[in-house]
C-alpha positions as semicolon CSV with decimal commas, in nm:
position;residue;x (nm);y (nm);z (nm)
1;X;-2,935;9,156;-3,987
2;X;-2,593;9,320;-3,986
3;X;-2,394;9,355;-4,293
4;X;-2,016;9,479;-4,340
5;X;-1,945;9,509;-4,716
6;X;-1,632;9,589;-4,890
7;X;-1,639;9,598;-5,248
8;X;-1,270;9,447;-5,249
9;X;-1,109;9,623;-5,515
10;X;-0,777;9,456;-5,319
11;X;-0,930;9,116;-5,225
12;X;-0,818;8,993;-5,594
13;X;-0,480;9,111;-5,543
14;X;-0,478;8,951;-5,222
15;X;-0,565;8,652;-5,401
16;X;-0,281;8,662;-5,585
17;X;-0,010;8,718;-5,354
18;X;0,042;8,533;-4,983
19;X;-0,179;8,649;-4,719
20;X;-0,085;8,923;-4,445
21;X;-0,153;8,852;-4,061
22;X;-0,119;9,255;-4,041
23;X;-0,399;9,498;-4,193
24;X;-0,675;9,240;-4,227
25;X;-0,967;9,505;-4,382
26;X;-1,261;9,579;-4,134
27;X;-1,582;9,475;-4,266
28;X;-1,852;9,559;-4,010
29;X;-2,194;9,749;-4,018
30;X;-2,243;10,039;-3,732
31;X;-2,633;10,080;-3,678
32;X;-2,824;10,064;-4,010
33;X;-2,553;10,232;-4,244
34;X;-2,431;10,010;-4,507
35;X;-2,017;10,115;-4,522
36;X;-1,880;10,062;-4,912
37;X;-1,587;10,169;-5,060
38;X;-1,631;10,094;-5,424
39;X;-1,286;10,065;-5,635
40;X;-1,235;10,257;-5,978
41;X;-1,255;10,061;-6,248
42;X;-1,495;9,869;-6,465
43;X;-1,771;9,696;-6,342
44;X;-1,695;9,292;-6,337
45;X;-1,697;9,117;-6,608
46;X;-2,016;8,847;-6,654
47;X;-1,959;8,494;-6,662
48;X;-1,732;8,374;-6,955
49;X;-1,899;8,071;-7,023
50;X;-2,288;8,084;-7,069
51;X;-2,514;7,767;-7,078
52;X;-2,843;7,671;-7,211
53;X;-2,975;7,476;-6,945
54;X;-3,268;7,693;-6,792
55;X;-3,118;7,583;-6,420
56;X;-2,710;7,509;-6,325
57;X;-2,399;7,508;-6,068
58;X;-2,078;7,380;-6,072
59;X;-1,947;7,407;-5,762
60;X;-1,540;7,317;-5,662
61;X;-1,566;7,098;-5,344
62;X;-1,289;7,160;-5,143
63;X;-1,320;7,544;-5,106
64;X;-1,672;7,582;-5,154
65;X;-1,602;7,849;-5,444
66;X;-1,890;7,806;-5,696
67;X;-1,788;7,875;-6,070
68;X;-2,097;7,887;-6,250
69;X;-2,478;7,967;-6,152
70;X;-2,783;7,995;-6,354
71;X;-3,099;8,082;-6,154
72;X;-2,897;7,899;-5,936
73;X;-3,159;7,949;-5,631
74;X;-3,483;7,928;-5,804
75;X;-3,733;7,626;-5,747
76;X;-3,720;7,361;-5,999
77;X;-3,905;6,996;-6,043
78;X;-3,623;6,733;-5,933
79;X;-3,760;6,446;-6,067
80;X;-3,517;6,153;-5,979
81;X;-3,287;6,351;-5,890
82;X;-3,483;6,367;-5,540
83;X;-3,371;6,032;-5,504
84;X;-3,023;6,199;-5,361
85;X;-3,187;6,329;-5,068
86;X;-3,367;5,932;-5,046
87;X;-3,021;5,814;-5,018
88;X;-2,900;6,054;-4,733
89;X;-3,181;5,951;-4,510
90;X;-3,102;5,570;-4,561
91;X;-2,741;5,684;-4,519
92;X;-2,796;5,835;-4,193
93;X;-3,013;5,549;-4,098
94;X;-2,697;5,350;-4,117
95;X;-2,462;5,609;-3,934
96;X;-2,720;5,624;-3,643
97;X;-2,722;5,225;-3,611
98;X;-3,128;5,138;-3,659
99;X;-3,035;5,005;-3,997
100;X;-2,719;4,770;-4,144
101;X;-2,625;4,694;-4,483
102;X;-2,796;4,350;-4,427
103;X;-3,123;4,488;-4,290
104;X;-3,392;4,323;-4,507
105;X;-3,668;4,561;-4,689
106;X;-3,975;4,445;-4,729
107;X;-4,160;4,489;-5,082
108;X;-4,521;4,568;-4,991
109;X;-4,788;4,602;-5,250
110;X;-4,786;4,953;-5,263
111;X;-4,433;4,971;-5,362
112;X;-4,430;4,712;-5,642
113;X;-4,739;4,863;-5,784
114;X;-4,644;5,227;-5,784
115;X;-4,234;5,140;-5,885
116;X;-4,223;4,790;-5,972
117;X;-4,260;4,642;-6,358
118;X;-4,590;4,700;-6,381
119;X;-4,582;5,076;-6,315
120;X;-4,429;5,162;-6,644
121;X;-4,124;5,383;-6,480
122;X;-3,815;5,359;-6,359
123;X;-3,769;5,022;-6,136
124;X;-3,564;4,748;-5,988
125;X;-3,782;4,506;-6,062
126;X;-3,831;4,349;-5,693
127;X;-4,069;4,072;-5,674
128;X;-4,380;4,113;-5,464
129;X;-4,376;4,043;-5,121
130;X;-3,990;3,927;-5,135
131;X;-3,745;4,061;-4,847
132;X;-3,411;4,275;-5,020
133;X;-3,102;4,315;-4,816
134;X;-3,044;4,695;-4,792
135;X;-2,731;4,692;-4,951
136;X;-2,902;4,569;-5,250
137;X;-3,198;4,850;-5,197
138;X;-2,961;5,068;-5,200
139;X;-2,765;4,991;-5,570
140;X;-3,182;5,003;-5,684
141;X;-3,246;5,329;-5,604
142;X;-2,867;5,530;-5,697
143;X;-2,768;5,243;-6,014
144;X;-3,130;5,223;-6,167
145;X;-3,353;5,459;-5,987
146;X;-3,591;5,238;-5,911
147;X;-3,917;5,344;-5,780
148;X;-3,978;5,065;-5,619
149;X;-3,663;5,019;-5,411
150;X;-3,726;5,404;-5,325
151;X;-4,073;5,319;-5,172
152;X;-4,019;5,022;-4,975
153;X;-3,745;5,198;-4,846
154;X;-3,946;5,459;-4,737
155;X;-4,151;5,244;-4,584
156;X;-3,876;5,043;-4,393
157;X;-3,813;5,393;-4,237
158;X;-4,141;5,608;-4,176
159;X;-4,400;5,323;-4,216
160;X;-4,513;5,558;-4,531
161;X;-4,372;5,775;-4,827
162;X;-4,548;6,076;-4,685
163;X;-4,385;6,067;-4,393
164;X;-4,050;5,969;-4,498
165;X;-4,064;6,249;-4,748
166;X;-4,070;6,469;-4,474
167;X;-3,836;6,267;-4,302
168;X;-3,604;6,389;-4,612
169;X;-3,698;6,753;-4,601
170;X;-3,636;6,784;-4,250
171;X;-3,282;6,612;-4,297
172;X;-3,182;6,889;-4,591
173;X;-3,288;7,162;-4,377
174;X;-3,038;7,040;-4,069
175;X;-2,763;7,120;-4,329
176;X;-2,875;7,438;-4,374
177;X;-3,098;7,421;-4,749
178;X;-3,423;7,617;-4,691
179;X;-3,607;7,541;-4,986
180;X;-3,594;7,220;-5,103
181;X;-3,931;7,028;-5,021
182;X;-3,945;6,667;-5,101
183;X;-4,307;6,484;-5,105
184;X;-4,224;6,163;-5,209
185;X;-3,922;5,903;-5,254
186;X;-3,875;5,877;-5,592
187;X;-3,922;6,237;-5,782
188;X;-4,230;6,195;-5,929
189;X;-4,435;6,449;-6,013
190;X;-4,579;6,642;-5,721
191;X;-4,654;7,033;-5,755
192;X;-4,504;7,099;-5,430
193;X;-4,161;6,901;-5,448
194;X;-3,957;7,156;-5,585
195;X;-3,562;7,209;-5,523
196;X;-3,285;7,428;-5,636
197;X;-3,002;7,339;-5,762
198;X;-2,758;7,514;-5,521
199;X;-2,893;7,288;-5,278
200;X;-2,886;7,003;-5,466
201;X;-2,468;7,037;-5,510
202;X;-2,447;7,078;-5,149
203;X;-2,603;6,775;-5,048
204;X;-2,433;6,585;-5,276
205;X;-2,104;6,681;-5,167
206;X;-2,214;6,690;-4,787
207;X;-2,273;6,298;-4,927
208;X;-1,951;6,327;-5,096
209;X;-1,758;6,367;-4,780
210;X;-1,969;6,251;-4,519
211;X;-2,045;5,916;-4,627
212;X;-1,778;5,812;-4,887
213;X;-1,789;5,465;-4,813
214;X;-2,184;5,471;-4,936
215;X;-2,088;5,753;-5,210
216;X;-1,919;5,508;-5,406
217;X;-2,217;5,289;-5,507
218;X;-2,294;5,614;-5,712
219;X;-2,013;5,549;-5,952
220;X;-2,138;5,187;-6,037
221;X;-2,172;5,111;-6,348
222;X;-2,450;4,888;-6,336
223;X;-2,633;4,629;-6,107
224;X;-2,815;4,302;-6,199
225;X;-3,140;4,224;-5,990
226;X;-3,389;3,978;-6,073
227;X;-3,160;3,853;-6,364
228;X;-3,199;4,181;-6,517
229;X;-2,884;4,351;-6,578
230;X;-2,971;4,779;-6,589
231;X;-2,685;5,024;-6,658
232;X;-2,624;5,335;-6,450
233;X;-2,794;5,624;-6,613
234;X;-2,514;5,855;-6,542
235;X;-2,397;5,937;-6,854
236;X;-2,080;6,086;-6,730
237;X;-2,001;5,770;-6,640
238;X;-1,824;5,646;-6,926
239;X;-1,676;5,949;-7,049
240;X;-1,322;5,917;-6,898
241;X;-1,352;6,240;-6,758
242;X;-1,308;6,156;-6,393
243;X;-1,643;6,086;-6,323
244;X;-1,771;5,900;-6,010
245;X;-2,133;6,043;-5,942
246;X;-2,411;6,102;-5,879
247;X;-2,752;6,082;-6,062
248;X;-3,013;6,169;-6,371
249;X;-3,367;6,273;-6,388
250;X;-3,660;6,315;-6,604
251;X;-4,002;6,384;-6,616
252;X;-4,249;6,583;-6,816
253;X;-4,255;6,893;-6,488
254;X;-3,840;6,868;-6,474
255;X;-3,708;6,811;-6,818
256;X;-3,379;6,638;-6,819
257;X;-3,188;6,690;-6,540
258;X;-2,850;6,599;-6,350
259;X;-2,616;6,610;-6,070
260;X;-2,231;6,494;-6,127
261;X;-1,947;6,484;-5,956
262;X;-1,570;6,440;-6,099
263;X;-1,253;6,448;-6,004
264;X;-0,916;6,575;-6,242
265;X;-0,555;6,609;-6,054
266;X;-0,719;6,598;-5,726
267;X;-0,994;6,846;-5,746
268;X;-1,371;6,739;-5,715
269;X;-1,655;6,932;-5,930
270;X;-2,020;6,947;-5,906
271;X;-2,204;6,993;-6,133
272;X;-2,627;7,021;-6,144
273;X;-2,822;7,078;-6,467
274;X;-3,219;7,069;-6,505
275;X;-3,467;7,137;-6,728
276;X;-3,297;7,059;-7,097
277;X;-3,501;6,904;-7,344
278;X;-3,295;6,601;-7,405
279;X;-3,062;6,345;-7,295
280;X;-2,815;6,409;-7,537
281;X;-2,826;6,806;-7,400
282;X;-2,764;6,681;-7,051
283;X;-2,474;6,491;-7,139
284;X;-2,318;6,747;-7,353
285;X;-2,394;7,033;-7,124
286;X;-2,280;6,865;-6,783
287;X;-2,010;6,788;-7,000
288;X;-1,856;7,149;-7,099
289;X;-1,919;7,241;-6,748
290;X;-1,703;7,039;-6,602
291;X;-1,445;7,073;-6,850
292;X;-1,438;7,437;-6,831
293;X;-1,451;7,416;-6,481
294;X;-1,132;7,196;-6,456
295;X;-0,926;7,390;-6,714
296;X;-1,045;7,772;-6,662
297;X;-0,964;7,823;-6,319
298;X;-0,689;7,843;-6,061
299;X;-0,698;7,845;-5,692
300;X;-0,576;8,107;-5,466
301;X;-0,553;8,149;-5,093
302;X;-0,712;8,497;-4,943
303;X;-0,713;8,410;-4,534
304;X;-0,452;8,148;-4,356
305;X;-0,624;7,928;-4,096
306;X;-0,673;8,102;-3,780
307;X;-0,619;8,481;-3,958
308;X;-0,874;8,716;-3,855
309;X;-1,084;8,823;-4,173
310;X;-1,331;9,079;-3,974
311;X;-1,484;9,161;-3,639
312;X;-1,858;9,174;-3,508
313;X;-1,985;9,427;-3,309
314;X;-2,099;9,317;-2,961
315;X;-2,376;9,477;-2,741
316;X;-2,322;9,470;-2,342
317;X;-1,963;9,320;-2,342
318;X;-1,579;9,389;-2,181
319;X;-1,480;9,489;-2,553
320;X;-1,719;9,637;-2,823
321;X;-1,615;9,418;-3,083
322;X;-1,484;9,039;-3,156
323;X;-1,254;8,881;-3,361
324;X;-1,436;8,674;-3,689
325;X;-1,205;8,406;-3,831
326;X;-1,295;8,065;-4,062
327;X;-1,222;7,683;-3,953
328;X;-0,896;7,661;-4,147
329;X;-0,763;7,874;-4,485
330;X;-1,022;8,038;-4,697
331;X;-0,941;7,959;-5,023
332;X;-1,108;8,084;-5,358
333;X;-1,077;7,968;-5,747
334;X;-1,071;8,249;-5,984
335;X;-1,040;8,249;-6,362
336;X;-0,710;8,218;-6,488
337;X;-0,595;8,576;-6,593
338;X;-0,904;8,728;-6,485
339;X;-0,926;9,087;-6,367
340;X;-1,270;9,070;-6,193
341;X;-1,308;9,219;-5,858
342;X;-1,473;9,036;-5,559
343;X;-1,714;9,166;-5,308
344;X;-1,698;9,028;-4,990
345;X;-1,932;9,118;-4,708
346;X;-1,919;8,957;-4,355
347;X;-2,279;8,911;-4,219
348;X;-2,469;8,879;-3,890
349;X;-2,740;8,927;-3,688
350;X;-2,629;9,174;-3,460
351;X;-2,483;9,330;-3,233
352;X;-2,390;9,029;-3,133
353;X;-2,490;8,984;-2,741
354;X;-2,315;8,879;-2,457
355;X;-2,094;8,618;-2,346
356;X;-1,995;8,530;-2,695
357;X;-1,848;8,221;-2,660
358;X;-1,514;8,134;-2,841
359;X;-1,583;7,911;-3,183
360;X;-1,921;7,999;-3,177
361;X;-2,077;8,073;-3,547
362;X;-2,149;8,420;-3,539
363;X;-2,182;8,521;-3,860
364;X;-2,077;8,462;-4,215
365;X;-1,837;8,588;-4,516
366;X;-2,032;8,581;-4,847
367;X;-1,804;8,649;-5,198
368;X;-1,962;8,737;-5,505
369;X;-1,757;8,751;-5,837
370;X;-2,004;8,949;-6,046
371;X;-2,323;8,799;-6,028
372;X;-2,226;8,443;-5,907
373;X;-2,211;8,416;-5,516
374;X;-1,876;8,263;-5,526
375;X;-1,820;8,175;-5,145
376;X;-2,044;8,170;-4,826
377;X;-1,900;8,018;-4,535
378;X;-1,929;8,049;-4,170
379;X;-1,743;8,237;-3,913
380;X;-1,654;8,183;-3,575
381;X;-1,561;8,429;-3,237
382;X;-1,203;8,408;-3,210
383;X;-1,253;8,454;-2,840
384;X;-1,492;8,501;-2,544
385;X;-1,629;8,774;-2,464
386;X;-1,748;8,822;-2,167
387;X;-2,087;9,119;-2,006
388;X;-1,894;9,471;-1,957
389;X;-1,941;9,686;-1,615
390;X;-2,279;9,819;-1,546
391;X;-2,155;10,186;-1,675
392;X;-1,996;9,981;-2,038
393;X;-2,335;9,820;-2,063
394;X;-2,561;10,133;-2,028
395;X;-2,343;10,309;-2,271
396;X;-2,395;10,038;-2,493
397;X;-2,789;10,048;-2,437
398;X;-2,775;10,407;-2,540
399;X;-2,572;10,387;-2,828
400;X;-2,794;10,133;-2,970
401;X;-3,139;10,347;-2,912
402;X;-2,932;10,640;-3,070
403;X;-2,855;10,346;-3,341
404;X;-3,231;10,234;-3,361
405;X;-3,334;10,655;-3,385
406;X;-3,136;10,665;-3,687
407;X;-3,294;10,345;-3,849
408;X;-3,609;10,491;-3,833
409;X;-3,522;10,847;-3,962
410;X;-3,374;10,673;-4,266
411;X;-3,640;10,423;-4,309
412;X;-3,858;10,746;-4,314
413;X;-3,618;10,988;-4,594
């Protein structure tokens, strides 16, 4: 893996000032040797606002940045939250065409004992045997997290929860979240169903703008079935803060745990929270994220779309080294009056290797502010690049043993 690093003493000036086309900073990697230029000063500043939930995000949707982490990658018990990634699957189910809105569920045995009334947990209360449209399946499992409305579901799908829980894993990991592992529909307790909660905010706001005729059954308030009327769990719900999403969770492995989404003047939050000990601390503390969020920082532009941000070096080709640029602007929020410096690194696995095809993801720019990761997005070849001449292409093969001598005479100092 190939990393260019510039501890951008000037990327937070940049930030505040409009973007050049000329002088774009070269962040590349030649051989083994990690380049830095470090800028005097004082180390950045740690996060201003400090949490006690053990696990939590808040990411800003539209440019990715996130705000706030808090063992922000480490593997946590989802409990109902899991029951986002449920909803993706049925989601795509309905995208894909092998299910409608009016496609009936059946509600086997197995589901009504494990999630129905007589289970003791969270449920929709579906009547055994009975066939449920899936639009009503749906408002089950995202307005009362029922158990039972997860399962049949499940089985609708995959024919059993084992396999649909795969089913879910597999669909998290084609967005590009390598740890989550779901083994069951609903979130209960399973030693191996763990999930971070990184990778909980992106799914939800891949559902956010993927599906946003679906995302909205998130912000329902509540949902009669069976003549029994249950209220969303969400308590952000009905705290006029601009609240629209997503869900809760709680069991004995997870403590209390959620994942919201609100939006203020235009811009969308996420926030995830996990393992508090109660409900009232996973109202309060979702709460102050999001509030903090909304009112402590500003946006500012660092790239215009189509500006080249880097280059890649590339083994074998016409020209030694392409072009990196972003789909569109690449934007960052930053804390209002804050003098923290950024470090942005562009990495890849490389040299890259020819052709290198134009808007091909090549590699990616990663931003940390401190200790948070604050951006990682891909990057594209701004052009082709076609295999050098014969004589380019041994040069190239001997640079890169001379490259590969050097590794190893480091790796042995």
């Amino acid at each position: 893996m190939s990393t260019s690093s510039l501890f951008l003493d000037g990327l937070a000036r940049r930030a505040a000032r409009p973007p050049r086309r000329s002088g774009v900073a070269l962040l590349r990697l030649l051989g083994a040797l990690l380049l830095t230029s470090l800028a005097e000063g004082p180390a950045a500043r740690a996060q201003s606002f400090q949490s006690p939930a053990p696990f939590a995000v808040l990411l800003d949707s539209a440019s990715g940045t996130v705000l706030y982490e808090k063992a922000a990658d480490e593997l946590m018990a989802p409990a109902s939250i899991a029951k986002i990634a449920t909803a993706l699957v049925a989601f795509e189910e309905i995208a894909q065409g092998r299910l409608t809105l009016d496609s009936e569920i059946a509600i086997s045995e197995n589901a009504w004992r494990k999630g129905g009334g007589v289970s003791g947990g969270s449920t929709m209360f579906a009547q055994l045997n009975s066939r449920v449209k899936l639009s009503d399946i749906l408002q089950g499992i995202i307005v009362q997290s029922g158990n039972d409305a997860s399962i049949a579901l499940a089985e609708a799908v995959a024919g059993d929860e084992a396999t649909f829980a795969r089913i879910m894993t597999e669909r998290v990991r084609a967005l590009g979240l390598p740890k989550s592992v779901f083994r069951n529909a609903t979130g209960m307790g399973d030693p191996l169903q763990k999930v971070t909660a990184r990778e909980m905010a992106l799914l939800s706001d891949h559902i956010i703008k993927t599906y946003p005729e679906h995302y909205r059954i998130f912000g329902q308030r509540e949902f009669v079935w069976n003549k029994i009327r249950q209220q969303n769990r969400n308590p952000l719900l009905a705290m006029e803060i601009g609240a629209d999403g997503l869900k809760t969770g709680n069991i004995d492995e997870s403590g209390y745990g959620l994942v919201g989404s609100a939006v203020q003047n235009g811009q969308r939050l996420i926030v995830v929270v996990n393992g508090l000990k109660t409900a009232r601390d996973r109202a309060n503390e979702s709460r102050k994220l999001l509030e903090w969020g909304f009112r402590a920082f500003e946006p500012r532009q660092i790239f215009e779309a189509g500006e080249i941000v880097g280059e890649a070096s590339v083994f074998g080709g016409e020209k030694g080294r392409v072009g990196l640029k972003a789909k569109g602007p690449v934007s960052l929020l930053l804390p209002r009056g804050s003098s923290e410096r950024l470090n942005a690194r562009i990495v890849y696995r490389g040299p890259l290797t020819v052709p290198v095809q134009e808007g091909a993801e090549v590699a990616r720019l990663l931003v940390t502010r401190g200790e948070v990761k604050t951006l990682d997005i891909p990057l594209y070849a701004a052009e082709t690049v076609q295999p050098g001449t014969l004589q380019s292409r041994a040069l190239d093969a001997l640079m890169e043993a001379a490259t590969g001598w050097v590794r190893k005479a480091l790796s042995r100092s």
